Amino acid sequence: MSVSSVESMASLSSDLCYDILKRLDGATLASAACTCAAFCSISREERLWENVCCSMWPSTNRDDVKNLISSLGGFKKFYADCFPLIVNKEVPEFHWNDYYEYPQEWTEAEYYGDEDEAESISPSDFVSIVDIRYKDKTICSRVLWGIPNANGFNVWFYNCPFRVDLLAYSAINDDQADEVTVSLSDGLPPIWSMAQERKDGKVWQELRDGIRLSWILVNKKTKKAANLSSWSPIGGQRHWPTENDFLLRFGSVLPAKDILPCQVVECILIMKFRVACIEDEETHTTLKLTELSMQLGDMEGSHVNGRNSLLVLKEALSCPRSKNYSEALESCQLYSKVQSELKEEKMRYENRLDTLWILGSIAACVTFCLYCL
């Protein structure tokens, strides 16, 4: 077989260039577009970026989602907005006593959110596009239009803790009601007994290393989108709340300036798997996804209510982002560090109060005894 030389990229046909570029992932395609004018011109084709998005996020392959992305500005813009992860390094360092000085300085309207601004944000404006991968294999794709239980902007939604349980509401659609499982065929190692798993944690480690979550939030009104997930787990718990459960935690740090006293909040994405069966002669190890939820938490660990959550999510879609996963991870670690320091300071403060109360009680008791004598 003879190989002919190519003097320049211009001598290649556009069809051949297109065939080359369509085999690339998003990051490589963006880099290739910078190499020559031919690749730069062809890389503007929406079909290329549609293939990239559908490959990375299978949920975007639906017709209704494609129409949504077209209204946002196209697949290229969608990839540019959602591939980088949210990074927020502006985590304020404050003391526990300072945390409680804010509500006294703020008016009720400021603390609980601007009612007029909150009413301008409709829960139906938001769309959640969620994909889960295990070892590069898609095991779950869900699309949730709007925010459940928020119809009519009722008082319950505004004042109760904000929470979106994706599995509970996606089952309404028949085409999304299938169970989500991870088994031996997906590359999961067998569990011969829970006692052995508690000892070596092999399945837990494989699950943490192999699972990936993408939770893209879209605001149809503002035409903005962002990925709220950390892609890889940032934490988790083995055998909680039972020995058959594995809990994985994803998320990001979102700004809440002028919305909440703590200035920043954590977007908490919880994924929980349960061991459905144990390996034996007839069955195979299977992990069943039992929970996939989103909620917002402040520095104190309290859940943010519905009104403020809408405001935070709206601002989150304009957050700085980075393609460097380590920067996103550093942002989450910084938040956890400040949160831990706040918790420790609170415990020291309460211990000092307990000590003063005990000493005061002893002093009162001694004084009473001396008085009686």
Tab-separated table of C-alpha atoms in Angstrom:
chain	number	residue	atom	x	y	z
A	1	MET	CA	0.000	0.000	0.000
A	2	SER	CA	1.428	3.350	-1.033
A	3	VAL	CA	1.060	6.479	1.079
A	4	SER	CA	0.957	9.837	-0.650
A	5	SER	CA	2.355	12.884	1.077
A	6	VAL	CA	0.252	15.917	1.914
A	7	GLU	CA	1.950	19.245	1.300
A	8	SER	CA	-0.596	21.285	3.323
A	9	MET	CA	-3.882	20.953	5.150
A	10	ALA	CA	-5.519	22.966	2.383
A	11	SER	CA	-4.992	20.044	0.011
A	12	LEU	CA	-7.273	17.832	2.149
A	13	SER	CA	-10.944	17.789	1.251
A	14	SER	CA	-13.409	19.303	3.708
A	15	ASP	CA	-15.195	15.950	3.982
A	16	LEU	CA	-11.973	14.261	5.097
A	17	CYS	CA	-11.280	17.019	7.624
A	18	TYR	CA	-14.804	16.677	8.946
A	19	ASP	CA	-14.391	12.906	9.236
A	20	ILE	CA	-11.219	13.465	11.280
A	21	LEU	CA	-12.726	16.069	13.603
A	22	LYS	CA	-15.920	14.151	14.323
A	23	ARG	CA	-13.865	11.424	16.018
A	24	LEU	CA	-12.464	13.826	18.636
A	25	ASP	CA	-13.753	14.689	22.085
A	26	GLY	CA	-14.608	18.258	22.995
A	27	ALA	CA	-11.264	19.331	24.478
A	28	THR	CA	-9.287	17.833	21.575
A	29	LEU	CA	-11.671	19.352	19.035
A	30	ALA	CA	-11.197	22.798	20.565
A	31	SER	CA	-7.414	22.343	20.417
A	32	ALA	CA	-7.533	21.123	16.816
A	33	ALA	CA	-9.500	24.214	15.824
A	34	CYS	CA	-6.457	26.310	16.759
A	35	THR	CA	-4.034	24.436	14.484
A	36	CYS	CA	-5.073	25.649	11.051
A	37	ALA	CA	-7.694	27.684	9.209
A	38	ALA	CA	-9.337	24.584	7.701
A	39	PHE	CA	-9.925	22.921	11.064
A	40	CYS	CA	-10.987	26.253	12.580
A	41	SER	CA	-13.638	26.724	9.901
A	42	ILE	CA	-14.988	23.187	10.056
A	43	SER	CA	-14.992	23.127	13.879
A	44	ARG	CA	-17.763	25.750	13.821
A	45	GLU	CA	-20.142	23.100	12.502
A	46	GLU	CA	-22.892	22.518	15.068
A	47	ARG	CA	-23.094	18.844	14.100
A	48	LEU	CA	-19.605	18.265	15.476
A	49	TRP	CA	-20.452	19.793	18.844
A	50	GLU	CA	-23.784	18.008	18.895
A	51	ASN	CA	-21.921	14.701	18.558
A	52	VAL	CA	-19.522	15.752	21.335
A	53	CYS	CA	-22.348	16.703	23.704
A	54	CYS	CA	-24.415	13.596	22.964
A	55	SER	CA	-21.358	11.432	23.570
A	56	MET	CA	-20.497	13.075	26.873
A	57	TRP	CA	-24.060	13.692	28.072
A	58	PRO	CA	-26.443	11.132	26.516
A	59	SER	CA	-29.416	13.056	27.938
A	60	THR	CA	-28.804	15.756	25.324
A	61	ASN	CA	-29.674	13.285	22.554
A	62	ARG	CA	-33.393	13.772	23.229
A	63	ASP	CA	-35.344	15.955	20.800
A	64	ASP	CA	-36.771	18.217	23.522
A	65	VAL	CA	-33.314	18.770	25.016
A	66	LYS	CA	-31.850	19.470	21.571
A	67	ASN	CA	-34.478	22.167	21.067
A	68	LEU	CA	-33.633	23.586	24.481
A	69	ILE	CA	-29.900	23.715	23.706
A	70	SER	CA	-30.612	25.377	20.358
A	71	SER	CA	-32.510	28.104	22.193
A	72	LEU	CA	-29.489	28.647	24.462
A	73	GLY	CA	-27.173	29.369	21.549
A	74	GLY	CA	-26.235	25.956	20.200
A	75	PHE	CA	-24.212	22.919	21.221
A	76	LYS	CA	-20.838	24.634	21.024
A	77	LYS	CA	-21.887	27.255	23.570
A	78	PHE	CA	-23.555	24.580	25.690
A	79	TYR	CA	-20.318	22.572	25.820
A	80	ALA	CA	-18.285	25.680	26.657
A	81	ASP	CA	-20.666	26.477	29.548
A	82	CYS	CA	-21.095	22.982	30.990
A	83	PHE	CA	-17.790	21.186	30.481
A	84	PRO	CA	-15.803	23.402	32.924
A	85	LEU	CA	-16.606	22.932	36.619
A	86	ILE	CA	-17.666	25.709	38.974
A	87	VAL	CA	-14.798	27.192	40.985
A	88	ASN	CA	-15.344	29.533	43.919
A	89	LYS	CA	-12.296	30.354	46.023
A	90	GLU	CA	-13.856	33.408	47.677
A	91	VAL	CA	-14.851	31.579	50.852
A	92	PRO	CA	-14.956	34.154	53.683
A	93	GLU	CA	-13.162	33.336	56.903
A	94	PHE	CA	-15.298	34.418	59.817
A	95	HIS	CA	-15.796	33.384	63.412
A	96	TRP	CA	-18.781	31.577	64.799
A	97	ASN	CA	-19.882	34.625	66.824
A	98	ASP	CA	-19.803	36.742	63.674
A	99	TYR	CA	-22.221	34.327	62.032
A	100	TYR	CA	-24.971	35.322	64.408
A	101	GLU	CA	-24.375	39.053	64.170
A	102	TYR	CA	-25.640	39.200	60.604
A	103	PRO	CA	-29.351	38.556	61.239
A	104	GLN	CA	-29.434	41.425	63.767
A	105	GLU	CA	-27.996	43.818	61.191
A	106	TRP	CA	-30.136	42.633	58.310
A	107	THR	CA	-33.813	43.331	57.924
A	108	GLU	CA	-36.219	40.412	57.592
A	109	ALA	CA	-36.549	41.032	53.855
A	110	GLU	CA	-32.766	41.052	53.408
A	111	TYR	CA	-32.207	37.897	55.432
A	112	TYR	CA	-34.958	35.833	53.816
A	113	GLY	CA	-34.375	37.217	50.344
A	114	ASP	CA	-35.843	39.960	48.205
A	115	GLU	CA	-39.422	38.866	47.692
A	116	ASP	CA	-39.844	40.801	44.456
A	117	GLU	CA	-36.646	39.349	43.006
A	118	ALA	CA	-37.573	35.837	44.135
A	119	GLU	CA	-40.986	36.098	42.510
A	120	SER	CA	-39.322	37.034	39.214
A	121	ILE	CA	-37.670	33.601	39.222
A	122	SER	CA	-39.991	30.784	38.292
A	123	PRO	CA	-39.144	27.190	39.295
A	124	SER	CA	-40.411	26.140	35.887
A	125	ASP	CA	-37.529	28.086	34.290
A	126	PHE	CA	-35.014	25.474	35.475
A	127	VAL	CA	-34.187	22.210	33.726
A	128	SER	CA	-31.946	19.505	35.199
A	129	ILE	CA	-29.945	17.358	32.751
A	130	VAL	CA	-28.342	14.489	34.668
A	131	ASP	CA	-26.006	11.713	33.520
A	132	ILE	CA	-24.181	9.040	35.521
A	133	ARG	CA	-21.250	7.045	34.176
A	134	TYR	CA	-19.451	4.073	35.632
A	135	LYS	CA	-16.098	3.311	34.014
A	136	ASP	CA	-17.030	5.306	30.889
A	137	LYS	CA	-20.350	3.471	30.523
A	138	THR	CA	-23.569	5.440	30.902
A	139	ILE	CA	-25.807	3.835	33.519
A	140	CYS	CA	-28.357	6.631	34.010
A	141	SER	CA	-29.700	9.573	32.017
A	142	ARG	CA	-32.494	11.762	33.351
A	143	VAL	CA	-34.083	15.094	32.419
A	144	LEU	CA	-36.242	16.966	34.917
A	145	TRP	CA	-38.254	19.945	33.712
A	146	GLY	CA	-38.889	22.506	36.455
A	147	ILE	CA	-38.621	21.998	40.204
A	148	PRO	CA	-41.171	19.594	41.732
A	149	ASN	CA	-43.611	20.746	44.418
A	150	ALA	CA	-43.023	24.407	43.556
A	151	ASN	CA	-46.198	25.066	41.591
A	152	GLY	CA	-47.914	28.309	42.481
A	153	PHE	CA	-44.962	29.599	44.548
A	154	ASN	CA	-46.647	28.312	47.690
A	155	VAL	CA	-45.450	29.211	51.175
A	156	TRP	CA	-44.405	25.613	51.828
A	157	PHE	CA	-41.836	25.662	49.023
A	158	TYR	CA	-40.496	29.102	49.885
A	159	ASN	CA	-39.887	28.422	53.579
A	160	CYS	CA	-39.081	24.701	53.750
A	161	PRO	CA	-35.638	23.219	53.001
A	162	PHE	CA	-34.978	23.008	49.275
A	163	ARG	CA	-34.504	19.496	47.903
A	164	VAL	CA	-34.820	17.846	44.498
A	165	ASP	CA	-35.059	14.046	44.511
A	166	LEU	CA	-34.516	13.119	40.890
A	167	LEU	CA	-35.487	9.445	41.107
A	168	ALA	CA	-38.732	10.200	42.931
A	169	TYR	CA	-40.009	12.496	40.177
A	170	SER	CA	-38.432	11.142	37.007
A	171	ALA	CA	-40.446	7.926	37.493
A	172	ILE	CA	-43.497	9.911	36.407
A	173	ASN	CA	-42.247	9.549	32.828
A	174	ASP	CA	-42.564	5.965	31.668
A	175	ASP	CA	-39.469	6.200	29.487
A	176	GLN	CA	-37.320	7.114	32.481
A	177	ALA	CA	-38.707	4.681	35.051
A	178	ASP	CA	-36.151	1.902	34.610
A	179	GLU	CA	-34.075	0.891	37.607
A	180	VAL	CA	-30.471	2.054	37.660
A	181	THR	CA	-28.010	-0.679	38.611
A	182	VAL	CA	-24.291	-1.443	38.527
A	183	SER	CA	-23.308	-5.099	38.214
A	184	LEU	CA	-20.452	-7.439	37.308
A	185	SER	CA	-21.085	-6.813	33.612
A	186	ASP	CA	-20.263	-3.142	34.215
A	187	GLY	CA	-16.918	-4.009	35.784
A	188	LEU	CA	-18.009	-4.151	39.421
A	189	PRO	CA	-16.003	-6.646	41.507
A	190	PRO	CA	-18.018	-9.382	43.255
A	191	ILE	CA	-19.096	-9.137	46.888
A	192	TRP	CA	-18.751	-12.567	48.451
A	193	SER	CA	-19.933	-11.367	51.858
A	194	MET	CA	-20.618	-8.034	53.553
A	195	ALA	CA	-18.208	-8.995	56.328
A	196	GLN	CA	-15.391	-9.266	53.778
A	197	GLU	CA	-16.468	-5.998	52.130
A	198	ARG	CA	-16.364	-4.193	55.481
A	199	LYS	CA	-12.853	-5.486	55.937
A	200	ASP	CA	-11.249	-4.696	52.565
A	201	GLY	CA	-13.703	-2.190	51.020
A	202	LYS	CA	-12.883	-3.348	47.506
A	203	VAL	CA	-16.296	-2.633	45.994
A	204	TRP	CA	-16.462	0.735	47.762
A	205	GLN	CA	-13.106	1.759	46.332
A	206	GLU	CA	-14.020	0.623	42.820
A	207	LEU	CA	-17.307	2.507	43.044
A	208	ARG	CA	-15.642	5.724	44.189
A	209	ASP	CA	-12.944	5.531	41.533
A	210	GLY	CA	-15.260	4.612	38.663
A	211	ILE	CA	-18.455	6.620	39.207
A	212	ARG	CA	-18.965	10.030	37.558
A	213	LEU	CA	-21.901	12.418	37.904
A	214	SER	CA	-22.909	15.353	35.728
A	215	TRP	CA	-25.822	17.544	36.911
A	216	ILE	CA	-26.356	20.377	34.436
A	217	LEU	CA	-28.804	23.080	35.433
A	218	VAL	CA	-30.330	25.260	32.711
A	219	ASN	CA	-32.266	28.485	33.145
A	220	LYS	CA	-34.548	28.854	30.133
A	221	LYS	CA	-35.309	32.507	30.895
A	222	THR	CA	-31.725	33.776	31.199
A	223	LYS	CA	-30.375	31.325	28.558
A	224	LYS	CA	-27.591	30.152	30.890
A	225	ALA	CA	-26.360	26.724	31.952
A	226	ALA	CA	-23.748	25.264	34.315
A	227	ASN	CA	-22.641	21.910	35.704
A	228	LEU	CA	-23.285	21.845	39.466
A	229	SER	CA	-21.446	18.569	40.020
A	230	SER	CA	-17.806	17.965	40.914
A	231	TRP	CA	-17.755	15.145	38.291
A	232	SER	CA	-15.890	12.816	40.687
A	233	PRO	CA	-16.988	12.159	44.305
A	234	ILE	CA	-15.629	14.588	46.911
A	235	GLY	CA	-16.654	12.379	49.823
A	236	GLY	CA	-18.813	9.505	50.953
A	237	GLN	CA	-19.709	6.996	53.632
A	238	ARG	CA	-19.481	3.209	53.636
A	239	HIS	CA	-22.292	1.123	55.100
A	240	TRP	CA	-24.529	4.075	55.968
A	241	PRO	CA	-27.242	4.068	57.211
A	242	THR	CA	-27.148	0.263	56.893
A	243	GLU	CA	-24.301	-2.073	56.026
A	244	ASN	CA	-25.761	-2.590	52.526
A	245	ASP	CA	-25.684	1.114	51.593
A	246	PHE	CA	-22.946	3.176	49.933
A	247	LEU	CA	-23.342	6.971	49.954
A	248	LEU	CA	-21.388	9.191	47.554
A	249	ARG	CA	-21.241	12.962	47.772
A	250	PHE	CA	-20.688	15.341	44.861
A	251	GLY	CA	-21.168	19.086	44.645
A	252	SER	CA	-19.774	22.576	44.252
A	253	VAL	CA	-19.432	25.845	46.155
A	254	LEU	CA	-21.864	28.544	45.031
A	255	PRO	CA	-21.854	32.279	45.816
A	256	ALA	CA	-24.655	33.644	48.008
A	257	LYS	CA	-23.491	37.216	48.412
A	258	ASP	CA	-26.342	39.549	49.387
A	259	ILE	CA	-28.572	36.481	49.608
A	260	LEU	CA	-27.427	34.760	52.823
A	261	PRO	CA	-25.255	35.908	55.759
A	262	CYS	CA	-22.653	33.175	55.140
A	263	GLN	CA	-21.975	34.583	51.617
A	264	VAL	CA	-21.387	31.107	50.120
A	265	VAL	CA	-23.299	27.819	50.173
A	266	GLU	CA	-22.570	24.260	49.159
A	267	CYS	CA	-24.525	22.505	46.450
A	268	ILE	CA	-24.846	18.972	47.836
A	269	LEU	CA	-25.484	16.154	45.373
A	270	ILE	CA	-26.134	12.833	47.082
A	271	MET	CA	-25.953	9.480	45.302
A	272	LYS	CA	-26.814	6.347	47.268
A	273	PHE	CA	-26.419	2.735	46.167
A	274	ARG	CA	-27.730	-0.371	47.924
A	275	VAL	CA	-26.443	-3.923	47.550
A	276	ALA	CA	-29.317	-5.746	45.877
A	277	CYS	CA	-27.844	-9.263	45.966
A	278	ILE	CA	-24.660	-11.084	46.900
A	279	GLU	CA	-22.545	-13.258	44.612
A	280	ASP	CA	-23.367	-16.954	44.746
A	281	GLU	CA	-23.785	-19.794	42.281
A	282	GLU	CA	-26.912	-18.340	40.654
A	283	THR	CA	-26.936	-14.585	41.240
A	284	HIS	CA	-24.447	-11.782	40.794
A	285	THR	CA	-23.444	-8.747	42.789
A	286	THR	CA	-25.690	-5.823	41.911
A	287	LEU	CA	-25.775	-2.279	43.281
A	288	LYS	CA	-29.081	-0.462	42.885
A	289	LEU	CA	-29.290	3.351	42.802
A	290	THR	CA	-31.785	4.309	45.522
A	291	GLU	CA	-31.244	8.067	45.804
A	292	LEU	CA	-30.044	10.921	43.609
A	293	SER	CA	-30.816	14.296	45.128
A	294	MET	CA	-29.748	17.932	45.243
A	295	GLN	CA	-29.941	20.368	48.128
A	296	LEU	CA	-28.143	23.507	49.280
A	297	GLY	CA	-26.464	23.834	52.677
A	298	ASP	CA	-24.923	26.809	54.502
A	299	MET	CA	-21.813	26.971	56.682
A	300	GLU	CA	-23.732	25.768	59.713
A	301	GLY	CA	-24.915	22.684	57.865
A	302	SER	CA	-28.505	23.954	57.682
A	303	HIS	CA	-30.464	23.460	54.476
A	304	VAL	CA	-31.343	26.577	52.495
A	305	ASN	CA	-35.048	27.264	51.934
A	306	GLY	CA	-36.751	27.320	48.551
A	307	ARG	CA	-36.823	31.104	48.119
A	308	ASN	CA	-33.120	31.614	48.698
A	309	SER	CA	-32.222	28.477	46.753
A	310	LEU	CA	-33.823	29.901	43.610
A	311	LEU	CA	-31.768	33.077	44.000
A	312	VAL	CA	-28.546	31.145	44.598
A	313	LEU	CA	-29.112	28.824	41.633
A	314	LYS	CA	-29.800	31.755	39.356
A	315	GLU	CA	-26.496	33.400	40.346
A	316	ALA	CA	-24.630	30.078	40.155
A	317	LEU	CA	-25.100	29.933	36.394
A	318	SER	CA	-22.794	32.965	36.104
A	319	CYS	CA	-20.026	31.556	38.362
A	320	PRO	CA	-16.359	31.381	37.321
A	321	ARG	CA	-15.400	27.949	35.971
A	322	SER	CA	-12.309	25.945	35.200
A	323	LYS	CA	-11.435	22.928	33.089
A	324	ASN	CA	-8.926	21.929	35.757
A	325	TYR	CA	-10.587	19.406	38.082
A	326	SER	CA	-8.017	20.065	40.818
A	327	GLU	CA	-9.138	23.701	41.053
A	328	ALA	CA	-12.759	22.644	41.543
A	329	LEU	CA	-11.664	20.119	44.149
A	330	GLU	CA	-9.562	22.765	45.912
A	331	SER	CA	-12.615	25.025	46.041
A	332	CYS	CA	-14.653	22.317	47.792
A	333	GLN	CA	-11.794	21.502	50.168
A	334	LEU	CA	-11.436	25.172	51.140
A	335	TYR	CA	-15.133	25.354	51.950
A	336	SER	CA	-14.918	22.164	54.040
A	337	LYS	CA	-11.907	23.541	55.906
A	338	VAL	CA	-13.679	26.780	56.845
A	339	GLN	CA	-16.816	24.839	57.767
A	340	SER	CA	-14.807	22.497	60.027
A	341	GLU	CA	-13.067	25.428	61.721
A	342	LEU	CA	-16.444	27.062	62.302
A	343	LYS	CA	-17.808	23.871	63.832
A	344	GLU	CA	-14.766	23.474	66.101
A	345	GLU	CA	-15.018	27.094	67.253
A	346	LYS	CA	-18.691	26.580	68.013
A	347	MET	CA	-17.881	23.513	70.109
A	348	ARG	CA	-15.182	25.415	72.029
A	349	TYR	CA	-17.612	28.259	72.649
A	350	GLU	CA	-20.254	25.884	73.961
A	351	ASN	CA	-17.672	24.108	76.141
A	352	ARG	CA	-16.698	27.442	77.668
A	353	LEU	CA	-20.350	28.175	78.394
A	354	ASP	CA	-20.749	24.754	80.020
A	355	THR	CA	-17.652	25.368	82.147
A	356	LEU	CA	-18.905	28.773	83.244
A	357	TRP	CA	-22.292	27.296	84.084
A	358	ILE	CA	-20.692	24.535	86.198
A	359	LEU	CA	-18.407	26.999	88.000
A	360	GLY	CA	-21.337	29.314	88.593
A	361	SER	CA	-23.388	26.463	90.027
A	362	ILE	CA	-20.524	25.443	92.337
A	363	ALA	CA	-20.029	29.040	93.473
A	364	ALA	CA	-23.741	29.422	94.179
A	365	CYS	CA	-23.786	26.144	96.101
A	366	VAL	CA	-20.723	27.136	98.204
A	367	THR	CA	-22.198	30.568	98.905
A	368	PHE	CA	-25.473	29.002	100.006
A	369	CYS	CA	-23.655	26.561	102.326
A	370	LEU	CA	-21.579	29.349	103.876
A	371	TYR	CA	-24.699	31.424	104.353
A	372	CYS	CA	-26.436	28.532	106.131
A	373	LEU	CA	-23.456	28.081	108.455
